[in-house]
Structure formats: C-alpha cells, structure tokens
PDB file of C-alpha atoms in Angstrom:
ATOM      1  CA  UNK A   1      -0.150   0.178  -0.014  1.00 42.00           C
ATOM      2  CA  UNK A   2       1.128   3.386  -0.776  1.00 50.00           C
ATOM      3  CA  UNK A   3       0.570   5.303   2.694  1.00 57.00           C
ATOM      4  CA  UNK A   4       0.387   2.487   5.081  1.00 72.00           C
ATOM      5  CA  UNK A   5       0.960  -1.315   5.834  1.00 88.00           C
ATOM      6  CA  UNK A   6      -1.693  -3.549   5.820  1.00 92.00           C
ATOM      7  CA  UNK A   7      -2.346  -4.880   9.316  1.00 94.00           C
ATOM      8  CA  UNK A   8      -4.803  -7.794  10.796  1.00 93.00           C
ATOM      9  CA  UNK A   9      -7.577  -5.324  10.758  1.00 94.00           C
ATOM     10  CA  UNK A  10      -7.156  -4.735   6.950  1.00 95.00           C
ATOM     11  CA  UNK A  11      -6.732  -8.236   6.057  1.00 95.00           C
ATOM     12  CA  UNK A  12      -9.774  -9.192   8.246  1.00 94.00           C
ATOM     13  CA  UNK A  13     -11.655  -6.395   6.128  1.00 95.00           C
ATOM     14  CA  UNK A  14     -10.630  -7.701   2.951  1.00 95.00           C
ATOM     15  CA  UNK A  15     -11.515 -11.311   3.934  1.00 93.00           C
ATOM     16  CA  UNK A  16     -14.757 -10.167   5.044  1.00 94.00           C
ATOM     17  CA  UNK A  17     -15.456  -8.160   1.494  1.00 95.00           C
ATOM     18  CA  UNK A  18     -14.171 -11.204  -0.452  1.00 92.00           C
ATOM     19  CA  UNK A  19     -16.572 -13.553   1.380  1.00 90.00           C
ATOM     20  CA  UNK A  20     -19.701 -11.358   0.531  1.00 90.00           C
ATOM     21  CA  UNK A  21     -18.983  -7.660  -0.008  1.00 92.00           C
ATOM     22  CA  UNK A  22     -22.879  -7.094  -1.242  1.00 91.00           C
ATOM     23  CA  UNK A  23     -24.358  -8.198   2.260  1.00 92.00           C
ATOM     24  CA  UNK A  24     -21.294  -7.843   4.754  1.00 92.00           C
ATOM     25  CA  UNK A  25     -22.040  -4.387   6.907  1.00 94.00           C
ATOM     26  CA  UNK A  26     -19.364  -2.065   8.271  1.00 95.00           C
ATOM     27  CA  UNK A  27     -20.933  -3.198  11.489  1.00 95.00           C
ATOM     28  CA  UNK A  28     -20.568  -6.995  11.084  1.00 95.00           C
ATOM     29  CA  UNK A  29     -16.927  -6.313  10.179  1.00 95.00           C
ATOM     30  CA  UNK A  30     -16.398  -4.450  13.179  1.00 96.00           C
ATOM     31  CA  UNK A  31     -17.573  -7.040  15.222  1.00 94.00           C
ATOM     32  CA  UNK A  32     -15.314  -9.392  13.914  1.00 91.00           C
ATOM     33  CA  UNK A  33     -12.380  -7.166  14.036  1.00 93.00           C
ATOM     34  CA  UNK A  34     -12.986  -5.691  17.453  1.00 94.00           C
ATOM     35  CA  UNK A  35     -13.233  -2.150  16.176  1.00 96.00           C
ATOM     36  CA  UNK A  36     -15.593   0.472  15.703  1.00 96.00           C
ATOM     37  CA  UNK A  37     -17.987   0.725  12.555  1.00 96.00           C
ATOM     38  CA  UNK A  38     -16.342   4.008  11.770  1.00 96.00           C
ATOM     39  CA  UNK A  39     -12.933   2.585  11.783  1.00 96.00           C
ATOM     40  CA  UNK A  40     -14.268  -0.088   9.214  1.00 97.00           C
ATOM     41  CA  UNK A  41     -15.606   2.400   6.850  1.00 96.00           C
ATOM     42  CA  UNK A  42     -12.415   4.485   7.174  1.00 97.00           C
ATOM     43  CA  UNK A  43     -10.109   1.663   6.619  1.00 96.00           C
ATOM     44  CA  UNK A  44     -12.106   0.568   3.695  1.00 96.00           C
ATOM     45  CA  UNK A  45     -11.962   4.360   2.087  1.00 96.00           C
ATOM     46  CA  UNK A  46      -8.342   4.088   2.625  1.00 96.00           C
ATOM     47  CA  UNK A  47      -8.052   0.620   0.888  1.00 96.00           C
ATOM     48  CA  UNK A  48     -10.148   1.829  -2.017  1.00 96.00           C
ATOM     49  CA  UNK A  49      -8.087   5.217  -2.389  1.00 95.00           C
ATOM     50  CA  UNK A  50      -4.589   3.247  -2.040  1.00 95.00           C
ATOM     51  CA  UNK A  51      -5.944   1.016  -4.824  1.00 94.00           C
ATOM     52  CA  UNK A  52      -5.943  -2.293  -2.789  1.00 96.00           C
ATOM     53  CA  UNK A  53      -9.683  -2.644  -3.154  1.00 96.00           C
ATOM     54  CA  UNK A  54      -9.804  -2.136  -6.900  1.00 93.00           C
ATOM     55  CA  UNK A  55     -13.678  -2.407  -7.016  1.00 92.00           C
ATOM     56  CA  UNK A  56     -16.700  -4.447  -6.579  1.00 91.00           C
ATOM     57  CA  UNK A  57     -18.386  -6.724  -8.908  1.00 87.00           C
ATOM     58  CA  UNK A  58     -20.877  -9.629  -9.113  1.00 86.00           C
ATOM     59  CA  UNK A  59     -19.494 -13.220  -9.503  1.00 86.00           C
ATOM     60  CA  UNK A  60     -21.821 -14.474 -12.496  1.00 88.00           C
ATOM     61  CA  UNK A  61     -22.436 -18.030 -13.377  1.00 89.00           C
ATOM     62  CA  UNK A  62     -22.395 -17.690 -17.153  1.00 91.00           C
ATOM     63  CA  UNK A  63     -23.762 -21.035 -17.604  1.00 91.00           C
ATOM     64  CA  UNK A  64     -26.969 -20.573 -15.659  1.00 92.00           C
ATOM     65  CA  UNK A  65     -26.960 -16.986 -17.352  1.00 92.00           C
ATOM     66  CA  UNK A  66     -27.050 -18.563 -20.753  1.00 93.00           C
ATOM     67  CA  UNK A  67     -23.373 -18.583 -21.755  1.00 93.00           C
ATOM     68  CA  UNK A  68     -22.187 -22.003 -21.306  1.00 93.00           C
ATOM     69  CA  UNK A  69     -18.824 -21.921 -22.834  1.00 93.00           C
ATOM     70  CA  UNK A  70     -15.862 -20.503 -20.825  1.00 94.00           C
ATOM     71  CA  UNK A  71     -12.744 -20.530 -22.937  1.00 95.00           C
ATOM     72  CA  UNK A  72      -9.192 -20.013 -21.942  1.00 96.00           C
ATOM     73  CA  UNK A  73      -7.182 -18.712 -24.560  1.00 96.00           C
ATOM     74  CA  UNK A  74      -3.400 -18.562 -23.790  1.00 96.00           C
ATOM     75  CA  UNK A  75      -1.698 -16.124 -26.054  1.00 95.00           C
ATOM     76  CA  UNK A  76       1.740 -14.729 -26.885  1.00 93.00           C
ATOM     77  CA  UNK A  77       2.627 -11.069 -27.329  1.00 91.00           C
ATOM     78  CA  UNK A  78       5.671  -9.435 -27.625  1.00 88.00           C
ATOM     79  CA  UNK A  79       7.015  -8.556 -24.149  1.00 85.00           C
ATOM     80  CA  UNK A  80       6.930  -4.799 -24.519  1.00 85.00           C
ATOM     81  CA  UNK A  81       3.541  -4.722 -25.888  1.00 86.00           C
ATOM     82  CA  UNK A  82       1.528  -7.437 -23.683  1.00 84.00           C
ATOM     83  CA  UNK A  83       0.586  -4.959 -20.972  1.00 86.00           C
ATOM     84  CA  UNK A  84      -0.437  -2.270 -23.362  1.00 90.00           C
ATOM     85  CA  UNK A  85      -2.676  -4.541 -25.080  1.00 93.00           C
ATOM     86  CA  UNK A  86      -4.787  -5.582 -22.111  1.00 94.00           C
ATOM     87  CA  UNK A  87      -7.320  -2.757 -22.473  1.00 95.00           C
ATOM     88  CA  UNK A  88      -7.801  -3.389 -26.298  1.00 95.00           C
ATOM     89  CA  UNK A  89      -8.295  -7.191 -25.480  1.00 96.00           C
ATOM     90  CA  UNK A  90     -10.970  -6.307 -22.845  1.00 97.00           C
ATOM     91  CA  UNK A  91     -12.907  -4.324 -25.619  1.00 96.00           C
ATOM     92  CA  UNK A  92     -13.595  -7.451 -27.521  1.00 97.00           C
ATOM     93  CA  UNK A  93     -17.070  -8.664 -27.304  1.00 95.00           C
ATOM     94  CA  UNK A  94     -17.185 -11.960 -25.125  1.00 95.00           C
ATOM     95  CA  UNK A  95     -13.909 -11.271 -23.417  1.00 97.00           C
ATOM     96  CA  UNK A  96     -14.353 -11.358 -19.426  1.00 96.00           C
ATOM     97  CA  UNK A  97     -10.875 -10.970 -18.444  1.00 95.00           C
ATOM     98  CA  UNK A  98      -7.391 -10.865 -19.238  1.00 96.00           C
ATOM     99  CA  UNK A  99      -4.224 -11.753 -17.096  1.00 95.00           C
ATOM    100  CA  UNK A 100      -0.844 -10.949 -17.706  1.00 93.00           C
ATOM    101  CA  UNK A 101       1.661 -13.922 -17.132  1.00 92.00           C
ATOM    102  CA  UNK A 102       5.311 -13.260 -16.728  1.00 87.00           C
ATOM    103  CA  UNK A 103       6.976 -16.423 -17.102  1.00 81.00           C
ATOM    104  CA  UNK A 104       6.866 -18.602 -20.325  1.00 82.00           C
ATOM    105  CA  UNK A 105       5.945 -17.834 -23.913  1.00 87.00           C
ATOM    106  CA  UNK A 106       2.189 -17.538 -23.189  1.00 92.00           C
ATOM    107  CA  UNK A 107       2.071 -14.287 -21.487  1.00 92.00           C
ATOM    108  CA  UNK A 108      -1.529 -13.259 -21.758  1.00 94.00           C
ATOM    109  CA  UNK A 109      -4.421 -15.637 -20.673  1.00 96.00           C
ATOM    110  CA  UNK A 110      -7.782 -14.350 -22.170  1.00 97.00           C
ATOM    111  CA  UNK A 111     -11.066 -15.670 -20.687  1.00 96.00           C
ATOM    112  CA  UNK A 112     -14.055 -15.364 -23.020  1.00 96.00           C
ATOM    113  CA  UNK A 113     -17.676 -16.720 -22.797  1.00 95.00           C
ATOM    114  CA  UNK A 114     -20.226 -17.596 -25.222  1.00 94.00           C
ATOM    115  CA  UNK A 115     -23.262 -19.455 -26.083  1.00 93.00           C
ATOM    116  CA  UNK A 116     -21.426 -21.705 -28.917  1.00 90.00           C
ATOM    117  CA  UNK A 117     -18.076 -22.353 -30.591  1.00 87.00           C
ATOM    118  CA  UNK A 118     -19.417 -19.681 -33.204  1.00 90.00           C
ATOM    119  CA  UNK A 119     -19.030 -16.955 -30.367  1.00 90.00           C
ATOM    120  CA  UNK A 120     -15.635 -18.116 -29.386  1.00 89.00           C
ATOM    121  CA  UNK A 121     -13.926 -18.265 -32.857  1.00 90.00           C
ATOM    122  CA  UNK A 122     -14.171 -14.630 -33.709  1.00 94.00           C
ATOM    123  CA  UNK A 123     -12.517 -13.813 -30.297  1.00 95.00           C
ATOM    124  CA  UNK A 124      -9.557 -15.778 -31.405  1.00 93.00           C
ATOM    125  CA  UNK A 125      -9.516 -14.112 -34.763  1.00 94.00           C
ATOM    126  CA  UNK A 126      -9.783 -10.715 -33.256  1.00 95.00           C
ATOM    127  CA  UNK A 127      -6.764 -11.813 -31.114  1.00 96.00           C
ATOM    128  CA  UNK A 128      -4.762 -12.983 -34.019  1.00 95.00           C
ATOM    129  CA  UNK A 129      -5.772  -9.529 -35.966  1.00 95.00           C
ATOM    130  CA  UNK A 130      -4.096  -7.713 -32.907  1.00 93.00           C
ATOM    131  CA  UNK A 131      -0.680  -9.492 -33.541  1.00 92.00           C
ATOM    132  CA  UNK A 132      -1.304 -12.073 -30.902  1.00 94.00           C
ATOM    133  CA  UNK A 133      -0.332 -15.614 -31.291  1.00 93.00           C
ATOM    134  CA  UNK A 134      -3.225 -17.882 -29.764  1.00 94.00           C
ATOM    135  CA  UNK A 135      -0.948 -20.607 -28.252  1.00 92.00           C
ATOM    136  CA  UNK A 136      -3.744 -23.136 -26.745  1.00 92.00           C
ATOM    137  CA  UNK A 137      -7.527 -22.987 -26.027  1.00 91.00           C
ATOM    138  CA  UNK A 138      -8.788 -24.620 -23.118  1.00 91.00           C
ATOM    139  CA  UNK A 139     -12.723 -25.246 -22.433  1.00 88.00           C
ATOM    140  CA  UNK A 140     -13.356 -24.776 -18.690  1.00 89.00           C
ATOM    141  CA  UNK A 141     -16.143 -26.915 -16.963  1.00 81.00           C
ATOM    142  CA  UNK A 142     -16.445 -24.865 -13.881  1.00 81.00           C
ATOM    143  CA  UNK A 143     -14.748 -21.962 -11.972  1.00 81.00           C
ATOM    144  CA  UNK A 144     -14.938 -21.465  -8.173  1.00 82.00           C
ATOM    145  CA  UNK A 145     -13.474 -18.791  -6.108  1.00 81.00           C
ATOM    146  CA  UNK A 146     -12.801 -18.407  -2.316  1.00 85.00           C
ATOM    147  CA  UNK A 147     -11.314 -15.332  -0.103  1.00 86.00           C
ATOM    148  CA  UNK A 148      -7.541 -15.308   0.029  1.00 88.00           C
ATOM    149  CA  UNK A 149      -6.824 -17.480   3.263  1.00 88.00           C
ATOM    150  CA  UNK A 150      -3.887 -15.278   4.285  1.00 87.00           C
ATOM    151  CA  UNK A 151      -6.595 -12.436   4.935  1.00 89.00           C
ATOM    152  CA  UNK A 152      -8.089 -14.707   7.542  1.00 88.00           C
ATOM    153  CA  UNK A 153      -7.011 -13.556  10.710  1.00 78.00           C
ATOM    154  CA  UNK A 154      -9.065 -15.830  12.880  1.00 74.00           C
ATOM    155  CA  UNK A 155     -11.080 -13.012  14.083  1.00 58.00           C
ATOM    156  CA  UNK A 156     -14.744 -13.910  15.500  1.00 53.00           C
ATOM    157  CA  UNK A 157     -17.275 -14.985  12.941  1.00 49.00           C
TER     158      UNK A 157
END
C-alpha cells in the first residue's frame, strides 16, 4: 500500500469483503475485528483510495445466464506490448478477463464466454488480428473462487 502497511484489521476487512461484499455491513466487520463501525468504514475508504480494493463486482455463473462456454485462450504477445494490449483485448465482445503472465512464452491469458463455438471463434480471430498468437485454447467446465486465506486473521465470525 502506498501510505500504510496492511495490518490484521485490514486483512480481516479484505477477507470479509471477499466472502460477501454485497451483504457484509461495516457493523458486522467491526464485530469481527473488534473495532468500531466508523473505523471499518475509514479503513475501507483508505484501502479503496490506495488501490488495494480495486472495485466490487458480481460473481456471475455464465452457464446459468445462458453462456455455457468458458474458454481460456493462452496467447503470446511481444513482451514490451503485452501490458499495453490488455485494454484493447478487454474491448473484444465476449472477453471477460485478461491476465498478464510473466513466465513462459504464453504471456496473456484471455477468458471468453459464449453460447457456442461460433461465439468463441471470432474472439480468437480478433486476437490474431491484433498480432497475438493464440498458443492454446482450453474449455473450462467450472470456476469457483474463495477468499484469500492469508486475509483470514481468525477473528470472530
């Protein structure tokens, strides 16, 4: 963090928000951390302004939403360009995330969703048109997430 170190209270806040940011009140987090509601709100504001908390989003089950295909496209970009290409890749219809990988030849991992193969194929073509090499494609059956365990400080729940 830019201004202050992350301490156990910050970690507990991050863990709670990762569990369920939509329904987790600052009062509930305060009880877990043994702090006040206002302290939690101030800490969250600081974590947001320092860029530790980048935003809040819904975790979508694309299959239940009518998009049963989730494809991972491992791409190769020139090292100087790979980070600069991310915003452009995110603009491709059907792309839901891009990860910059720092080891190996495959240095961008693009996640795309669609109803059928005919939704995914144009995405791969757009990546090729941008000068990327699509080195591998992997169809994903499921994707589950959990809060980062190092943020769990063992406070009351």
